[in-house]
Amino acid sequence: MNVSYRTNLILRLGVPLFLFISYFFISHSKLTLIIAILATIQLITFGIDIHRKGNWKKVNLQHDQRTRENALFAGNLIYWLTILVLFIGTLLIQNSIISITYPKLIGYLILISLILKWMIRDYLNNQEETED
């Protein structure tokens, strides 16, 4: 989505905010707190980079046809991986092999899926940039 850097920063603000709300009001898990802190650090560095370059009102045009295809590929891959992990996790929980609740399984899987999708997409985008 080609939006201004300021709008992109505001949209990215939702991830750490959701994680902190999840930590303080829902899970009290140390893993959630660590991920929230890392997401906040990443958001701050993104904001500092925007400020240094003076791009607050400029449009972020990094999404061309190639990067959209990479994001679509990463999304499809993570979609099928998520379905597989949910199926296996459900079987493990029902057979009492792992001691985790269904909401925690779903919550952690959502966070891990988002992180993996971003990592795969960025890896593919950086790989094509180095080949050019």
PDB file of N, CA and C in Angstrom, residues 9 12 16 19-20 33-49:
ATOM      1  N   LEU A   9       3.818   5.095   9.611  1.00  0.00           N
ATOM      2  CA  LEU A   9       4.244   5.059  11.009  1.00  0.00           C
ATOM      3  C   LEU A   9       3.048   4.888  11.936  1.00  0.00           C
ATOM      4  N   ARG A  12       1.874   1.321  11.728  1.00  0.00           N
ATOM      5  CA  ARG A  12       2.806   0.428  12.427  1.00  0.00           C
ATOM      6  C   ARG A  12       2.709   0.566  13.942  1.00  0.00           C
ATOM      7  N   PRO A  16       2.813  -2.629  18.293  1.00  0.00           N
ATOM      8  CA  PRO A  16       3.276  -2.572  19.688  1.00  0.00           C
ATOM      9  C   PRO A  16       2.151  -2.232  20.668  1.00  0.00           C
ATOM     10  N   LEU A  19       0.320  -5.377  21.368  1.00  0.00           N
ATOM     11  CA  LEU A  19       1.130  -6.272  22.196  1.00  0.00           C
ATOM     12  C   LEU A  19       1.173  -5.831  23.651  1.00  0.00           C
ATOM     13  N   PHE A  20       1.317  -4.540  23.893  1.00  0.00           N
ATOM     14  CA  PHE A  20       1.322  -4.058  25.279  1.00  0.00           C
ATOM     15  C   PHE A  20      -0.042  -4.246  25.936  1.00  0.00           C
ATOM     16  N   LEU A  33       5.834  -9.509  26.268  1.00  0.00           N
ATOM     17  CA  LEU A  33       6.515  -8.268  26.647  1.00  0.00           C
ATOM     18  C   LEU A  33       7.793  -8.068  25.839  1.00  0.00           C
ATOM     19  N   ILE A  34       8.559  -9.124  25.636  1.00  0.00           N
ATOM     20  CA  ILE A  34       9.796  -9.014  24.859  1.00  0.00           C
ATOM     21  C   ILE A  34       9.496  -8.631  23.419  1.00  0.00           C
ATOM     22  N   ILE A  35       8.486  -9.262  22.827  1.00  0.00           N
ATOM     23  CA  ILE A  35       8.116  -8.939  21.448  1.00  0.00           C
ATOM     24  C   ILE A  35       7.600  -7.503  21.361  1.00  0.00           C
ATOM     25  N   ALA A  36       6.849  -7.063  22.372  1.00  0.00           N
ATOM     26  CA  ALA A  36       6.339  -5.688  22.386  1.00  0.00           C
ATOM     27  C   ALA A  36       7.484  -4.682  22.469  1.00  0.00           C
ATOM     28  N   ILE A  37       8.467  -4.968  23.278  1.00  0.00           N
ATOM     29  CA  ILE A  37       9.617  -4.064  23.397  1.00  0.00           C
ATOM     30  C   ILE A  37      10.405  -4.018  22.095  1.00  0.00           C
ATOM     31  N   LEU A  38      10.629  -5.181  21.472  1.00  0.00           N
ATOM     32  CA  LEU A  38      11.338  -5.203  20.189  1.00  0.00           C
ATOM     33  C   LEU A  38      10.561  -4.466  19.095  1.00  0.00           C
ATOM     34  N   ALA A  39       9.238  -4.631  19.070  1.00  0.00           N
ATOM     35  CA  ALA A  39       8.425  -3.922  18.085  1.00  0.00           C
ATOM     36  C   ALA A  39       8.465  -2.418  18.325  1.00  0.00           C
ATOM     37  N   THR A  40       8.510  -2.003  19.583  1.00  0.00           N
ATOM     38  CA  THR A  40       8.595  -0.578  19.904  1.00  0.00           C
ATOM     39  C   THR A  40       9.935  -0.006  19.464  1.00  0.00           C
ATOM     40  N   ILE A  41      11.002  -0.749  19.696  1.00  0.00           N
ATOM     41  CA  ILE A  41      12.332  -0.291  19.265  1.00  0.00           C
ATOM     42  C   ILE A  41      12.376  -0.154  17.748  1.00  0.00           C
ATOM     43  N   GLN A  42      11.795  -1.120  17.037  1.00  0.00           N
ATOM     44  CA  GLN A  42      11.768  -1.058  15.574  1.00  0.00           C
ATOM     45  C   GLN A  42      10.954   0.149  15.107  1.00  0.00           C
ATOM     46  N   LEU A  43       9.839   0.430  15.773  1.00  0.00           N
ATOM     47  CA  LEU A  43       9.002   1.572  15.417  1.00  0.00           C
ATOM     48  C   LEU A  43       9.739   2.890  15.657  1.00  0.00           C
ATOM     49  N   ILE A  44      10.468   2.971  16.760  1.00  0.00           N
ATOM     50  CA  ILE A  44      11.219   4.187  17.067  1.00  0.00           C
ATOM     51  C   ILE A  44      12.324   4.416  16.033  1.00  0.00           C
ATOM     52  N   THR A  45      13.038   3.364  15.672  1.00  0.00           N
ATOM     53  CA  THR A  45      14.092   3.528  14.660  1.00  0.00           C
ATOM     54  C   THR A  45      13.511   3.908  13.308  1.00  0.00           C
ATOM     55  N   PHE A  46      12.335   3.374  12.967  1.00  0.00           N
ATOM     56  CA  PHE A  46      11.675   3.760  11.717  1.00  0.00           C
ATOM     57  C   PHE A  46      11.298   5.242  11.758  1.00  0.00           C
ATOM     58  N   GLY A  47      10.769   5.702  12.892  1.00  0.00           N
ATOM     59  CA  GLY A  47      10.411   7.111  13.037  1.00  0.00           C
ATOM     60  C   GLY A  47      11.615   8.028  12.981  1.00  0.00           C
ATOM     61  N   ILE A  48      12.712   7.623  13.602  1.00  0.00           N
ATOM     62  CA  ILE A  48      13.939   8.426  13.560  1.00  0.00           C
ATOM     63  C   ILE A  48      14.473   8.512  12.134  1.00  0.00           C
ATOM     64  N   ASP A  49      14.418   7.406  11.405  1.00  0.00           N
ATOM     65  CA  ASP A  49      14.876   7.392  10.013  1.00  0.00           C
ATOM     66  C   ASP A  49      14.024   8.326   9.150  1.00  0.00           C
TER      67      ASP A  49
END
